[in-house]
Coordinates of N, CA and C in Angstrom, one line a residue:
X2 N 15.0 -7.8 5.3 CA 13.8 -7.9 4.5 C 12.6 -8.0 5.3
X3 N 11.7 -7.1 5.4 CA 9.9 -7.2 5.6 C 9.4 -8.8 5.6
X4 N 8.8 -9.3 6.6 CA 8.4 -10.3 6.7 C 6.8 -10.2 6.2
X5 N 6.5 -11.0 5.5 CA 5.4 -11.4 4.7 C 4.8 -12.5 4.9
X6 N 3.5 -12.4 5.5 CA 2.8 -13.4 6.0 C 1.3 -13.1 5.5
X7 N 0.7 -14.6 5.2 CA -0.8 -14.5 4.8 C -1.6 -15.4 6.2
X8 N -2.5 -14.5 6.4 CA -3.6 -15.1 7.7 C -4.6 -15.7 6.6
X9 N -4.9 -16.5 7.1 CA -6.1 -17.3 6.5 C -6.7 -18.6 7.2
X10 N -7.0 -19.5 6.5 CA -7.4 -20.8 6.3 C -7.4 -21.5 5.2
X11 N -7.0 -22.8 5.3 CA -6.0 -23.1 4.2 C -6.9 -23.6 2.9
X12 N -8.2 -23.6 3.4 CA -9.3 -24.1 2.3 C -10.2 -22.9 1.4
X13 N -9.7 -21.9 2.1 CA -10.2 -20.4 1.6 C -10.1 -20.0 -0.2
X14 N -11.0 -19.9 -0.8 CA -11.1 -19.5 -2.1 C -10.1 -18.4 -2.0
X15 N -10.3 -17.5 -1.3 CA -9.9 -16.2 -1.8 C -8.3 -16.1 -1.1
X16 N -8.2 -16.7 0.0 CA -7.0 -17.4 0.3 C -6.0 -17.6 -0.8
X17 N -6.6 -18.7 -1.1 CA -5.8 -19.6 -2.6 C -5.4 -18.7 -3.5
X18 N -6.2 -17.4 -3.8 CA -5.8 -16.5 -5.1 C -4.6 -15.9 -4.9
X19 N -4.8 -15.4 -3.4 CA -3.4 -14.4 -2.5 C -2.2 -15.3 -3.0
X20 N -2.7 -16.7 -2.2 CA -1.5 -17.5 -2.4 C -0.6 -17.5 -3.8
X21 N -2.0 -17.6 -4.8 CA -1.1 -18.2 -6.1 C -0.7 -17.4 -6.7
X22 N -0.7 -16.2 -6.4 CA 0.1 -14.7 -6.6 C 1.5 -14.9 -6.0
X23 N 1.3 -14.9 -4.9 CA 2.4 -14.9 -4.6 C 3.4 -16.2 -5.1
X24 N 3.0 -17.0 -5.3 CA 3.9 -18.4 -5.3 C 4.1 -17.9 -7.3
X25 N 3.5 -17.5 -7.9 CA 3.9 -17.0 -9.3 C 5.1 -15.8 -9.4
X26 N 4.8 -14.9 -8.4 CA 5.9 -14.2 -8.2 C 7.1 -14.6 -7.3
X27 N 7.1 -15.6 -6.6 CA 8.0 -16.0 -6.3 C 8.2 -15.4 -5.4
X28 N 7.6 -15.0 -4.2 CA 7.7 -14.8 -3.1 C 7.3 -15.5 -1.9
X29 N 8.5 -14.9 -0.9 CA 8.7 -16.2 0.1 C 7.9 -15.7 1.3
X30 N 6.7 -16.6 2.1 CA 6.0 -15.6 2.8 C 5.2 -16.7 4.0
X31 N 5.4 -16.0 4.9 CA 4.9 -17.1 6.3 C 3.1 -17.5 6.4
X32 N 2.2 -18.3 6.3 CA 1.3 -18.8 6.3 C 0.8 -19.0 7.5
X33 N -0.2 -18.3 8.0 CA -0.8 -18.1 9.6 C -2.4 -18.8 9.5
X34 N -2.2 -19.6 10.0 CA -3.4 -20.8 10.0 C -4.7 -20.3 10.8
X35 N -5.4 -19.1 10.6 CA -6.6 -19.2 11.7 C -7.5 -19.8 11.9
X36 N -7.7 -20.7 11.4 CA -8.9 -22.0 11.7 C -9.1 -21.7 12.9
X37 N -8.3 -21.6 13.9 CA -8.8 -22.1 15.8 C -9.4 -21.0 16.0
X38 N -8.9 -19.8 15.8 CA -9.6 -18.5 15.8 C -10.5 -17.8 15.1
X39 N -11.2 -18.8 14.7 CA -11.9 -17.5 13.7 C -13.3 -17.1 14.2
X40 N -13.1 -15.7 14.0 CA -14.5 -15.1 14.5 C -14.4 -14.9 15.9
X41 N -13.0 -14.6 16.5 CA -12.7 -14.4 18.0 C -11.9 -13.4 17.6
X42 N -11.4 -12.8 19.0 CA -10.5 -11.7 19.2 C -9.5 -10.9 18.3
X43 N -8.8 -12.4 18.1 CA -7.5 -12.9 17.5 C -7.6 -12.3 16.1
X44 N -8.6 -13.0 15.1 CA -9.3 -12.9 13.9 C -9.6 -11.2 13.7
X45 N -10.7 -11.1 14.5 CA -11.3 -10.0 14.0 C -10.3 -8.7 14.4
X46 N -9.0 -8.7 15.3 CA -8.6 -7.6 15.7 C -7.6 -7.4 14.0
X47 N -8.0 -8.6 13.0 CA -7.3 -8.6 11.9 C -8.1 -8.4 10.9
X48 N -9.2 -8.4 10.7 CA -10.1 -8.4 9.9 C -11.5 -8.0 10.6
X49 N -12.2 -6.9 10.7 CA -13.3 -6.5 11.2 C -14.4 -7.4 10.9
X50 N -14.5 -7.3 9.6 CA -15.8 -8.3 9.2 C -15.8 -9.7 9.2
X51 N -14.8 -10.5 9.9 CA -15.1 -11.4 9.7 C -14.3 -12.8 8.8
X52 N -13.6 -12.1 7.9 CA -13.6 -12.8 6.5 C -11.9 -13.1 6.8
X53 N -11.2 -13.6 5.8 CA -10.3 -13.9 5.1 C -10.3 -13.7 3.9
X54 N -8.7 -13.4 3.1 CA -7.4 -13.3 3.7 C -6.9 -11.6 4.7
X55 N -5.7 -11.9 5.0 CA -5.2 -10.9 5.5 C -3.7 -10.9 5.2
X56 N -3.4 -9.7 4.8 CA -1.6 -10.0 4.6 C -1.0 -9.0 5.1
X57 N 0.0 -9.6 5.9 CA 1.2 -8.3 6.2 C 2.5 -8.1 5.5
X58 N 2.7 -7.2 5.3 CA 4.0 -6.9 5.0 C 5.1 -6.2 5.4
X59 N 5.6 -6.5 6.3 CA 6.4 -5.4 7.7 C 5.8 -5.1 8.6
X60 N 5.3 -3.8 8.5 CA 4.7 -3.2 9.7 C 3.2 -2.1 8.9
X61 N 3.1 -2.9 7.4 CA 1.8 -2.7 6.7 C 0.7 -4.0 6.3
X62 N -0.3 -3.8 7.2 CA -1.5 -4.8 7.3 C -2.7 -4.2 6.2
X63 N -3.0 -5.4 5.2 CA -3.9 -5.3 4.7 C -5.5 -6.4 4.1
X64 N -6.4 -5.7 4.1 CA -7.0 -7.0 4.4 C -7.8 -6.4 2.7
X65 N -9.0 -7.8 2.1 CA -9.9 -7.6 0.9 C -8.5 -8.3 0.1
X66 N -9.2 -9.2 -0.9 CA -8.0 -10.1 -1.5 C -7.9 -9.2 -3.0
X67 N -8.8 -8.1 -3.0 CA -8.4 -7.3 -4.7 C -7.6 -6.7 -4.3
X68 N -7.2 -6.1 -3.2 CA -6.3 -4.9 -2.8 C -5.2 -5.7 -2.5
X69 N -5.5 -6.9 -1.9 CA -4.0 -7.5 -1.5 C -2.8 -8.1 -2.5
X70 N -3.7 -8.2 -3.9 CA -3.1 -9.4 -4.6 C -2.5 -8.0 -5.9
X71 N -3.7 -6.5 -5.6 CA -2.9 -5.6 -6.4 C -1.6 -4.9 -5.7
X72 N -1.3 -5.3 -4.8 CA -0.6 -4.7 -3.6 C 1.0 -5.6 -3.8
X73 N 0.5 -6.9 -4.2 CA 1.8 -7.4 -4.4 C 2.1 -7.4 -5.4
X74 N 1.3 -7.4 -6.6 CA 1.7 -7.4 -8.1 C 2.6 -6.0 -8.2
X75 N 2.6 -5.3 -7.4 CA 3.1 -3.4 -7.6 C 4.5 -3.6 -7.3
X76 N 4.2 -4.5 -5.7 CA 5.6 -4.3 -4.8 C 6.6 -5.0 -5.1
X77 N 5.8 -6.1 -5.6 CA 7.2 -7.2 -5.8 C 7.3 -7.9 -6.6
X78 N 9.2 -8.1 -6.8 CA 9.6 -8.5 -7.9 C 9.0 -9.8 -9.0
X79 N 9.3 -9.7 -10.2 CA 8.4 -10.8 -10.8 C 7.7 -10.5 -12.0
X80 N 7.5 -11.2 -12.6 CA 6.7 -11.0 -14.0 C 5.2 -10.1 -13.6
X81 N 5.3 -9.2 -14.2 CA 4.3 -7.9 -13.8 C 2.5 -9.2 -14.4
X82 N 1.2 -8.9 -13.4 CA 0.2 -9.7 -13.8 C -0.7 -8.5 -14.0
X83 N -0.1 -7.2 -13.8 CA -1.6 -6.2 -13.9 C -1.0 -5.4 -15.4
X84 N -1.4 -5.6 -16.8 CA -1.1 -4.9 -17.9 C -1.3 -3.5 -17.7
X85 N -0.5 -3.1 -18.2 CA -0.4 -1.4 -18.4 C -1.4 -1.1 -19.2
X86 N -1.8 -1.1 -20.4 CA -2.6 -0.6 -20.9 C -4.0 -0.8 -20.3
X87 N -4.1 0.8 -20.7 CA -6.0 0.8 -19.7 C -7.1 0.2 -20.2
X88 N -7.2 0.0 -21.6 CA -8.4 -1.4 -22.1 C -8.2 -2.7 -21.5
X89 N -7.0 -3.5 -21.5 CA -6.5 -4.6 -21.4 C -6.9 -4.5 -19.4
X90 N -6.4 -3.3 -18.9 CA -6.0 -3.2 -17.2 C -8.2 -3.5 -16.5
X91 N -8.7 -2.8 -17.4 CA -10.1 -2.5 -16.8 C -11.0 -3.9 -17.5
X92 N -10.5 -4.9 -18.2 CA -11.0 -5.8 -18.7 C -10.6 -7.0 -17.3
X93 N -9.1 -7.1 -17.5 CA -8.7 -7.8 -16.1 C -9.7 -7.4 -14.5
X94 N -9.7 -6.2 -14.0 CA -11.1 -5.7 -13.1 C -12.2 -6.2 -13.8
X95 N -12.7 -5.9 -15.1 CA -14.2 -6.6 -15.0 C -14.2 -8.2 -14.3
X96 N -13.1 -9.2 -14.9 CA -13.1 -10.4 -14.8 C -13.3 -10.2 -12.7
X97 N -12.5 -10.0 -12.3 CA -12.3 -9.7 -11.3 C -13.4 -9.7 -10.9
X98 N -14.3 -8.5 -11.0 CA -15.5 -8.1 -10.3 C -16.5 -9.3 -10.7
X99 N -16.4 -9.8 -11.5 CA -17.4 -10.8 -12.5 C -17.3 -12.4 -11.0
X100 N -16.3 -12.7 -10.9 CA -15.7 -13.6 -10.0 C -16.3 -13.0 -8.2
X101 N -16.0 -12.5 -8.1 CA -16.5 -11.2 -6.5 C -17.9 -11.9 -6.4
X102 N -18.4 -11.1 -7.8 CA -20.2 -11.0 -7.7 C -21.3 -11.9 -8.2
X103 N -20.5 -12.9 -9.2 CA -21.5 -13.9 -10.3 C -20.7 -15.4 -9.9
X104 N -19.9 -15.2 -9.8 CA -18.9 -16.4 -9.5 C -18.6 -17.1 -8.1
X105 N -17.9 -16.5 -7.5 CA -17.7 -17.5 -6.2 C -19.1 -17.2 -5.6
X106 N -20.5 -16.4 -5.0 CA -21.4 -16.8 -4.8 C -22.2 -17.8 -4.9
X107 N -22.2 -18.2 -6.4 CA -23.4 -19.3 -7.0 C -21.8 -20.4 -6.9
X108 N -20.9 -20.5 -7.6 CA -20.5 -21.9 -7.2 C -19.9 -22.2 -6.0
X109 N -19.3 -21.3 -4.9 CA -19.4 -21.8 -3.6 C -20.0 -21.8 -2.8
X110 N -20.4 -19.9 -2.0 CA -21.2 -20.1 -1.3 C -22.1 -20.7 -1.3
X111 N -22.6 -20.8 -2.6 CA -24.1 -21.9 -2.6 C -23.7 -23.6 -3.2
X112 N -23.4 -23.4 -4.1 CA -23.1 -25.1 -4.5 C -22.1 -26.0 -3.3
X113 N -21.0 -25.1 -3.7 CA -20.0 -26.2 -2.9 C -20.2 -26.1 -1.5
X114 N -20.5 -25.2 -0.8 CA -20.9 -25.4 0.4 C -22.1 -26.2 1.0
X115 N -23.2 -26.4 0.1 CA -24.3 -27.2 0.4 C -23.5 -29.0 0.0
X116 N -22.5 -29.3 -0.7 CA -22.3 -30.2 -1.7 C -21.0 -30.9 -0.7
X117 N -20.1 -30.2 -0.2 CA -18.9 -30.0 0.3 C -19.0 -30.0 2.0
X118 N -19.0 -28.8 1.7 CA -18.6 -28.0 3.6 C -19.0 -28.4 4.2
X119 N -20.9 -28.4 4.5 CA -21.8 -28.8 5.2 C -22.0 -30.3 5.6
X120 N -21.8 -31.0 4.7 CA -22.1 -32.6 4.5 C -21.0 -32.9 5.5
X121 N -19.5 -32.5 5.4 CA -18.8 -33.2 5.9 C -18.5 -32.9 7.4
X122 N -19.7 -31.4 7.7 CA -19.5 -31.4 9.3 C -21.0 -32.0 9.7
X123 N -21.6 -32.8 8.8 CA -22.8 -33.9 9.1 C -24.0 -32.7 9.1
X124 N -24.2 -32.0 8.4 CA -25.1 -30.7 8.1 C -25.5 -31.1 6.7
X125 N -27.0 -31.6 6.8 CA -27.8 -31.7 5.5 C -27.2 -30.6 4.5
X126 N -27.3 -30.9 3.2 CA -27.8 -29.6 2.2 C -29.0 -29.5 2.1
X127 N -28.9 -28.2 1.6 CA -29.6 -27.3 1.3 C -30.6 -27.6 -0.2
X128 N -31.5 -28.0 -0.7 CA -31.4 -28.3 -2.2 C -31.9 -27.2 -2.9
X129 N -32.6 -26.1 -1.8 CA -33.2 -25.1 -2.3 C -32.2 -24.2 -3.2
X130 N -31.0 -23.8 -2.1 CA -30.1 -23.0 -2.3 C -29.3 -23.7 -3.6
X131 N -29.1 -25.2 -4.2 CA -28.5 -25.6 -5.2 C -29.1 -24.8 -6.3
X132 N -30.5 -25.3 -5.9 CA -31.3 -25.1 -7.3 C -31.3 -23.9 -7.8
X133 N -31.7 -22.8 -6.3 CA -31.3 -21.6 -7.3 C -30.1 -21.1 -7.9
X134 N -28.8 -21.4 -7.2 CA -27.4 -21.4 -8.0 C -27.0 -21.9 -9.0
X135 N -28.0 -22.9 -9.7 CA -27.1 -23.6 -11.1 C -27.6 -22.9 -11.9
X136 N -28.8 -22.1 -12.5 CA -28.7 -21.1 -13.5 C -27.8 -20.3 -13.3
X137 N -27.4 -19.8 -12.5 CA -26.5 -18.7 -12.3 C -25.4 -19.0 -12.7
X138 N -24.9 -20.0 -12.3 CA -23.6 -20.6 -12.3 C -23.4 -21.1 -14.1
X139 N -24.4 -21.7 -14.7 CA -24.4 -21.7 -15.8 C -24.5 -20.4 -16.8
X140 N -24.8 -19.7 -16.3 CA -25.1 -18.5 -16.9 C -23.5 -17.9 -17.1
X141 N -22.7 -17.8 -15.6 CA -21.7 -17.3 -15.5 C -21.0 -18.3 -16.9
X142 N -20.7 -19.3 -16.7 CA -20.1 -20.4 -17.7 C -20.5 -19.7 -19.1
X143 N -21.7 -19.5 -19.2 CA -21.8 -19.3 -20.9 C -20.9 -18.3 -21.1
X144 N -20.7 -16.6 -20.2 CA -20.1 -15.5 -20.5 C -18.7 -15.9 -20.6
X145 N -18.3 -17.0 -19.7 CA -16.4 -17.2 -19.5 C -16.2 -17.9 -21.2
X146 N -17.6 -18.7 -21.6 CA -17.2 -19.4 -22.3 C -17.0 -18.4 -23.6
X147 N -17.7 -17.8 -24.1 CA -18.3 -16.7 -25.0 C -16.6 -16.0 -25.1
X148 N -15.9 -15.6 -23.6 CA -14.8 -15.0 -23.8 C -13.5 -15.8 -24.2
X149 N -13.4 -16.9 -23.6 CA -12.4 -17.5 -24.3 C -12.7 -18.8 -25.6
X150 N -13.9 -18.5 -26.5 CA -14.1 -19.2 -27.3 C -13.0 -18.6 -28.5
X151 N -12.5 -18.0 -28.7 CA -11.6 -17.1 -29.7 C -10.3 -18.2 -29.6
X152 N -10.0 -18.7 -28.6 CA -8.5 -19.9 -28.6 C -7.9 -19.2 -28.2
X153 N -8.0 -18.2 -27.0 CA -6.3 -17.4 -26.6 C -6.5 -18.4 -25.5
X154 N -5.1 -18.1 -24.9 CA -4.8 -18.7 -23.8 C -5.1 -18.6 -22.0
X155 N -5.3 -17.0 -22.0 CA -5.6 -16.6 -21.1 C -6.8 -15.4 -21.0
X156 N -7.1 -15.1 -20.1 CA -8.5 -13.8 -20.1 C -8.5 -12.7 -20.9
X157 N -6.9 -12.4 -21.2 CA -6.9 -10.9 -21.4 C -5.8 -11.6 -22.9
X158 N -5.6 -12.7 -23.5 CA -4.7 -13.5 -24.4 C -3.8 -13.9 -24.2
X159 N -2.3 -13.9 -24.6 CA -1.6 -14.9 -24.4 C -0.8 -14.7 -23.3
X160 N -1.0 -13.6 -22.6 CA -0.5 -13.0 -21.3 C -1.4 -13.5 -19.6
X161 N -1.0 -14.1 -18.8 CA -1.7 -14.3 -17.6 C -1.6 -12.9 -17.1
X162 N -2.6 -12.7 -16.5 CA -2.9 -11.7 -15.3 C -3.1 -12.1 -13.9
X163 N -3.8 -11.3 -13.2 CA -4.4 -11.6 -11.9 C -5.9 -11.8 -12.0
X164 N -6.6 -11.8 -13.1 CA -7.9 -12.3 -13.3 C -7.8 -14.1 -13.5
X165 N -6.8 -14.3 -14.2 CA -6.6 -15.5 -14.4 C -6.6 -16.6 -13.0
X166 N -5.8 -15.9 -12.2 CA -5.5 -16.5 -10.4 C -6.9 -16.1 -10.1
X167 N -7.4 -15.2 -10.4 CA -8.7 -15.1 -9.6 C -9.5 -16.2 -9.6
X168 N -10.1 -16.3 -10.7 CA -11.1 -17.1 -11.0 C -10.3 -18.7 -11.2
X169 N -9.7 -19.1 -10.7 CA -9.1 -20.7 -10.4 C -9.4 -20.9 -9.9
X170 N -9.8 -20.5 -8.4 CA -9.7 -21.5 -6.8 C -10.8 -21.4 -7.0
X171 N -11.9 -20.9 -7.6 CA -13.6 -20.9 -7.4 C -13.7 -21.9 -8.4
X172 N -13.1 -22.2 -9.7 CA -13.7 -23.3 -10.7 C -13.2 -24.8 -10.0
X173 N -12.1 -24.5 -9.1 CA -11.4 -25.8 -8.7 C -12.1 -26.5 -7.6
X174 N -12.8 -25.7 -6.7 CA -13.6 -26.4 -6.1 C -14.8 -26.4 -6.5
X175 N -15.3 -25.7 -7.3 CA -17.2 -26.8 -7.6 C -16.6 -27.7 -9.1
X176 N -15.2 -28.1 -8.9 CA -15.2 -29.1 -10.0 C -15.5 -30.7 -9.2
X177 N -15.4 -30.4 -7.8 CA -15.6 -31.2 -6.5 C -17.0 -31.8 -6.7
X178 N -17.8 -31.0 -7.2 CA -19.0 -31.6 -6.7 C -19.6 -32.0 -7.9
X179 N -21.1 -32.7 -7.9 CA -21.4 -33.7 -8.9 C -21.7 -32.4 -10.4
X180 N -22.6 -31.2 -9.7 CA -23.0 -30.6 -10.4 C -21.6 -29.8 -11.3
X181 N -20.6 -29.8 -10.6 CA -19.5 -29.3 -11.6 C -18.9 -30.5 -12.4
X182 N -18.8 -31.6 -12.2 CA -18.6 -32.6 -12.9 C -19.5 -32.8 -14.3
X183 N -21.2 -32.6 -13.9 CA -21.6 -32.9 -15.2 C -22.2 -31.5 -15.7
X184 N -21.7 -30.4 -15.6 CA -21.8 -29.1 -15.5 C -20.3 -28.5 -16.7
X185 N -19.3 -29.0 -16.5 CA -18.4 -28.5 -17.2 C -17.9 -28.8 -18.7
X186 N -18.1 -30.0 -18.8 CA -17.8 -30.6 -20.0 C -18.6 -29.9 -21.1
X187 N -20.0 -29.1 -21.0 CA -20.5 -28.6 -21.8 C -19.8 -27.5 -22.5
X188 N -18.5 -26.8 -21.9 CA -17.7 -25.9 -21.8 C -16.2 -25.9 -22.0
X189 N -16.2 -26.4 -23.7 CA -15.1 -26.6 -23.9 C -14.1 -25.7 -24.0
X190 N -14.1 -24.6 -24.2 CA -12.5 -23.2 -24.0 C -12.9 -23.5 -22.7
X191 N -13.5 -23.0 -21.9 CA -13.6 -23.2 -20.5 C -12.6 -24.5 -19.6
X192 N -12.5 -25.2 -20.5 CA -12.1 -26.5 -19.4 C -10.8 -26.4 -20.2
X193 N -10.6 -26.4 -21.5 CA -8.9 -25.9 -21.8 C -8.2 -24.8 -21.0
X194 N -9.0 -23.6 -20.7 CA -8.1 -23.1 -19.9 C -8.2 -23.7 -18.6
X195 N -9.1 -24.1 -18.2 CA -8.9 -24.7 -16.7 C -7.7 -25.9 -16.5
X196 N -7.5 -26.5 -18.1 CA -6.3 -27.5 -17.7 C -5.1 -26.6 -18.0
X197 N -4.8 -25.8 -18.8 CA -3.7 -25.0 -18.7 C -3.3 -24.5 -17.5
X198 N -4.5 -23.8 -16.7 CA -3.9 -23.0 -15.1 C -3.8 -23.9 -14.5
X199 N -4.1 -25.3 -14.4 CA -4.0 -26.4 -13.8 C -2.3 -26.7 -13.6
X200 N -1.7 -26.7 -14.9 CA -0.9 -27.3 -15.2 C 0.2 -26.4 -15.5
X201 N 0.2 -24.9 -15.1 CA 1.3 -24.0 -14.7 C 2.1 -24.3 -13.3
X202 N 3.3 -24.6 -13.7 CA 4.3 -24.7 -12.2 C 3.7 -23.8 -11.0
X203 N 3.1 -22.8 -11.4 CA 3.0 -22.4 -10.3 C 1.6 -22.8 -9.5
X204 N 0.9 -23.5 -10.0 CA -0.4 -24.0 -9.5 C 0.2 -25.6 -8.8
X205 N 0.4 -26.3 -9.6 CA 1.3 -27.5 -8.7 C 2.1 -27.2 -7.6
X206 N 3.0 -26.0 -7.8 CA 3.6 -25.9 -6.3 C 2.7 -25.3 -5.2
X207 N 2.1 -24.5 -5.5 CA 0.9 -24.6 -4.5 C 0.2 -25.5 -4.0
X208 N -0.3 -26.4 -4.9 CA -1.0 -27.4 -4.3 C -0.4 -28.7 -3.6
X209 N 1.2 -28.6 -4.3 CA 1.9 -29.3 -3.8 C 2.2 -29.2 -1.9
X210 N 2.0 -27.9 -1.3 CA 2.2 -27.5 -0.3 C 1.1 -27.4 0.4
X211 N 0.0 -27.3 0.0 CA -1.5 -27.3 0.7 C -2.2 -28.4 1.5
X212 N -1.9 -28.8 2.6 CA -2.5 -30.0 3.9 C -3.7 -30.5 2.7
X213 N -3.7 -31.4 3.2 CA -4.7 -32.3 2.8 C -6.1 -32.2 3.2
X214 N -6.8 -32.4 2.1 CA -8.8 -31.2 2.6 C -9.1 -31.6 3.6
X215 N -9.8 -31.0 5.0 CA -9.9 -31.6 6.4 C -11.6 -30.9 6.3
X216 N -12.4 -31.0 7.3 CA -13.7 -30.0 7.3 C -13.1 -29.1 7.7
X217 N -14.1 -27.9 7.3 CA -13.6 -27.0 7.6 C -14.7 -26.3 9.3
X218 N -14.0 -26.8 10.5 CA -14.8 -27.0 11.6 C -15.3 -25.5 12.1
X219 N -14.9 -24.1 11.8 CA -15.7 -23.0 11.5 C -17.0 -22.8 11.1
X220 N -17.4 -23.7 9.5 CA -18.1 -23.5 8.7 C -19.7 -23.9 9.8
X221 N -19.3 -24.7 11.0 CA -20.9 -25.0 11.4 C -21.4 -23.4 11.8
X222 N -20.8 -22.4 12.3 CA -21.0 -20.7 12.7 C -21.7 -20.8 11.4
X223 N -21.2 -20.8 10.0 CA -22.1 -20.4 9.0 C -23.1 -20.9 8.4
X224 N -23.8 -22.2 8.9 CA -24.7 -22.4 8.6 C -26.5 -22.0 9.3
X225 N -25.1 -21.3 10.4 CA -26.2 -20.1 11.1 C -26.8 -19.0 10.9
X226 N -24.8 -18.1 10.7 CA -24.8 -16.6 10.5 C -25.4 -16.0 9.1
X227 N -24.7 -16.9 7.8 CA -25.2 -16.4 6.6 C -25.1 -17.5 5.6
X228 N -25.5 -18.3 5.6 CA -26.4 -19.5 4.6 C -27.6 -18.7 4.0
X229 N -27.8 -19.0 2.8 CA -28.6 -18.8 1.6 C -29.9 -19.0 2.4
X230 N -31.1 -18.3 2.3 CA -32.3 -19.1 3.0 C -33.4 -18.6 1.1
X231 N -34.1 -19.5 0.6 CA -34.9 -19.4 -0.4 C -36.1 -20.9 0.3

């Protein structure tokens, strides 16, 4: 059997989605810790730009976590997450792209990392960069909310996808900070489905297995290279 391994960092948004793919499908796969390396030789001879995740599979390397997470929904065994039908398939990509571009921006890059990341490697926040992220971030909330105000269960209804894994690891960490605390409750389908994906086996065994949150001692490079400046 192809050995299957995910490069990352274990606090990685987009990490976590690869992950929870795979741990839904029930695949068994080696975990490569780049924390020490990142943004050295090591790293980048894996990922040009810089980023995380990265996954192999045999002697096929691929990097960008939309291609990686559609790469394993195809290959391997398990309850299929990408619907056949082409309304239902290009609504799951909207959510997707919605998360990419409206979503993890305004609540990590900007919130949780001024709120989170920075604080705990003794790096002021930012208040500028908050402020302009919570309309946004609210804005995104109204559309998620707008979509599952109808009572299905998941993005696309009572079926999970890979839009559904997407958009978890970005609401689970700005639930971290104060602004997602008094930020969410206004959003009631919103936070029902957040306790349902919460509370899928396969979200527990993930987190069941995930080290305990440490700083993430990389992140001082980014408060250089690409921090928000307003």
């Amino acid at each position: 059997m192809s050995e299957t391994i995910v490069y990352g960092f274990p606090r990685s948004t987009f990490v976590n989605i690869v992950r929870l793919v795979l741990t839904h499908k029930d695949v068994a796969y080696r975990f490569e810790d780049l924390e020490p390396v990142m943004g050295r030789s090591e790293h980048l001879a894996l990922h040009p730009f810089n980023r995380v995740p990265i996954f192999r599979h045999g002697d096929f390397t691929v990097y960008e976590t939309r291609a990686i997470v559609g790469y394993i929904d195809e290959v391997f065994a398990g309850a299929r997450l990408t619907p056949q039908n082409p309304h239902a398939r290009a609504r799951m990509n909207q959510w997707i792209g919605v998360v990419d571009s409206y979503v993890y921006p305004y609540m990590i890059h900007h919130v949780t990392h001024e709120r989170l990341v920075f604080p705990e490697l003794g790096i002021a926040s930012d208040e500028k960069v908050v402020a302009h992220a919570l309309p946004k971030v609210e804005n995104a909330l109204v559309t998620i909310e707008r979509e599952l105000a109808d009572g299905r269960d998941y993005f696309l209804g009572s079926e999970l996808s890979i839009a559904d894994f997407y958009l978890l690891p970005s609401t689970f960490a700005f639930s971290l900070t104060e602004e997602g605390k008094a930020m969410y409750p206004k959003f009631p389908a919103f936070c029902r489905w957040r306790e349902r994906m919460e509370s899928l086996p396969t979200t527990q065994k993930l987190r069941a297995i995930l080290p305990p949150r440490e700083p993430i001692a990389h992140a001082r490079e980014w408060a250089k290279s690409h921090r928000p400046r307003y």
